[in-house]
Tab-separated table of C-alpha atoms in Angstrom:
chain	number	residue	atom	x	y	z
A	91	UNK	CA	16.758	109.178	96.914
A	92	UNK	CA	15.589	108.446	93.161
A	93	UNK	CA	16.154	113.327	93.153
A	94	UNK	CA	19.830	112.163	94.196
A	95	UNK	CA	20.824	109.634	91.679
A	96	UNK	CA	19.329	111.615	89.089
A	97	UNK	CA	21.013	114.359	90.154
A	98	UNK	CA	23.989	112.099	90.315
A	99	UNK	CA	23.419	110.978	86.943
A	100	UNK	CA	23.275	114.403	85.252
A	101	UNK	CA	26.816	115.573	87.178
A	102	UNK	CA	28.039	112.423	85.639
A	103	UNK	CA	27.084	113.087	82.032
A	104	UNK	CA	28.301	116.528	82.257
A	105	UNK	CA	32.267	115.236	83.617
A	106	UNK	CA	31.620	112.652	81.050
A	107	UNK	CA	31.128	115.499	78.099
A	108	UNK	CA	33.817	117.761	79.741
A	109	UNK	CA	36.124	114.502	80.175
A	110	UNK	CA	36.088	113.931	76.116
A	111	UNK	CA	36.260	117.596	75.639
A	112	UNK	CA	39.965	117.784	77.553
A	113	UNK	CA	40.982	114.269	76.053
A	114	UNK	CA	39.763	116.288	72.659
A	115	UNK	CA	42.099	119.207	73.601
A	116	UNK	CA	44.755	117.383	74.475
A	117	UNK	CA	45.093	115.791	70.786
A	118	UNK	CA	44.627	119.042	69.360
A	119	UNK	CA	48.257	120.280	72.214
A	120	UNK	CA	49.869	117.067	71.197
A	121	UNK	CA	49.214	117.346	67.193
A	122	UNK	CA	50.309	121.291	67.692
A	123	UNK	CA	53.345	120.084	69.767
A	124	UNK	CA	54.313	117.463	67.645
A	125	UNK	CA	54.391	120.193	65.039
A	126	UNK	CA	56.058	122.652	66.664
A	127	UNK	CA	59.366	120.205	67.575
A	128	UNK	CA	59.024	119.360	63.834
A	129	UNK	CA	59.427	122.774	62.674
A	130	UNK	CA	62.359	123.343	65.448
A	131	UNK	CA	64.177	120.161	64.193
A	132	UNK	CA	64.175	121.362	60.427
A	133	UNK	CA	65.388	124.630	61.494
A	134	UNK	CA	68.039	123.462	63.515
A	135	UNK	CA	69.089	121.322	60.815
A	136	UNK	CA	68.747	124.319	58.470
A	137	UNK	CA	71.292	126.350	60.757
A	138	UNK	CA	73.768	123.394	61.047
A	139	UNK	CA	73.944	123.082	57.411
A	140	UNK	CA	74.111	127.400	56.921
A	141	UNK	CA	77.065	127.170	59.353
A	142	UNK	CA	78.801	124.454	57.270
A	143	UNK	CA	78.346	126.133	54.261
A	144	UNK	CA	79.807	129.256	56.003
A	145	UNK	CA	82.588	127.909	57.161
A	146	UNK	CA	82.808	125.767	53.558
A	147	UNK	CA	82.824	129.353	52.177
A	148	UNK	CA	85.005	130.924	54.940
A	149	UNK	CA	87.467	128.408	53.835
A	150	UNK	CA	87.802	129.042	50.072
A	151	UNK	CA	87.859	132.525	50.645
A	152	UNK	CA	91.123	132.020	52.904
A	153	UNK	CA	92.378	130.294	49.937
A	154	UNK	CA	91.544	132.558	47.342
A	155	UNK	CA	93.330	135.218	49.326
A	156	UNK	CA	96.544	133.580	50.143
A	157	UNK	CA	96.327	132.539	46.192
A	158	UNK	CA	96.253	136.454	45.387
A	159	UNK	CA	99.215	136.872	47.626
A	160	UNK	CA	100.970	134.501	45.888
A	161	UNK	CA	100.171	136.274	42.960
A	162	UNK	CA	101.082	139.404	43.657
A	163	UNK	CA	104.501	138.559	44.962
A	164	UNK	CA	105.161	136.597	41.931
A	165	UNK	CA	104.244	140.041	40.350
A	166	UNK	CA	106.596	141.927	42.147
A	167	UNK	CA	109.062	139.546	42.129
A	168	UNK	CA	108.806	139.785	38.210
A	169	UNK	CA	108.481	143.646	38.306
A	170	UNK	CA	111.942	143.536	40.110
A	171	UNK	CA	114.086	141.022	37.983
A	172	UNK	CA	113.023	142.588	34.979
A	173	UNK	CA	114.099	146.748	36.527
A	174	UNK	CA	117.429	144.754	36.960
A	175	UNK	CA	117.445	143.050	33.768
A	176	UNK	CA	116.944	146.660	32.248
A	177	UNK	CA	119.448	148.199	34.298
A	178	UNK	CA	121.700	145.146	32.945
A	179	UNK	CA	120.962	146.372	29.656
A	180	UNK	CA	121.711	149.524	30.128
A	181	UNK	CA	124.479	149.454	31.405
A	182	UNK	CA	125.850	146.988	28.600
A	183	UNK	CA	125.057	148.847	25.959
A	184	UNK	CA	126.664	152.317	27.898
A	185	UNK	CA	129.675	149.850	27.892
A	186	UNK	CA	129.531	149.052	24.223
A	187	UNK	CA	128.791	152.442	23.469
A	188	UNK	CA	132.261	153.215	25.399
A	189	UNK	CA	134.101	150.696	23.525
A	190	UNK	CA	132.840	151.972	20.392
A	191	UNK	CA	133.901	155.624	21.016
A	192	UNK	CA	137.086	154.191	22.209
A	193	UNK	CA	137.352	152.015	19.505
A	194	UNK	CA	137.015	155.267	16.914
């Protein structure tokens, strides 16, 4: 009987030890866990605020383009009113050049 409970005794220091060792483990998961969702949450945020800036970007590059548009229609519109403005021109001063002969 007295074999048994020591026996008993030693089975129950050795769950004991292995009972702290898991509980010790278990920290150790929870602390690596806790880290890991940490590091997922930053670099979720870190993606939601890469897409915003994208899209910020995305944005003023639309912008910029339609402002070059702009631009270069102005540019053309310009290029044409001043081809007819010279024509204009020309063809005044072939008409004064008529007169003139006319006029001689």
């Amino acid at each position: 009987m007295k074999g048994r409970v020591n026996e008993l005794m030693s089975h129950k220091k050795i769950l004991k030890k292995e009972v702290i060792d898991l509980r010790q483990k278990l920290d150790e998961v929870g602390s690596e866990l806790s880290l890991l969702k940490h590091h997922s949450q930053t670099s979720k945020l870190e993606v939601a605020q890469e897409r915003k800036r994208t899209e910020l970007l995305e944005r003023y590059v639309e912008k910029m383009e339609s402002q070059v548009k702009v631009q270069q229609n102005m540019m053309e519109l310009m290029s044409q009113s001043q081809s007819v403005y010279a024509g204009m021109d020309n063809l005044s001063q072939q008409r004064d050049g008529n007169n003139n002969n006319s006029n001689s």
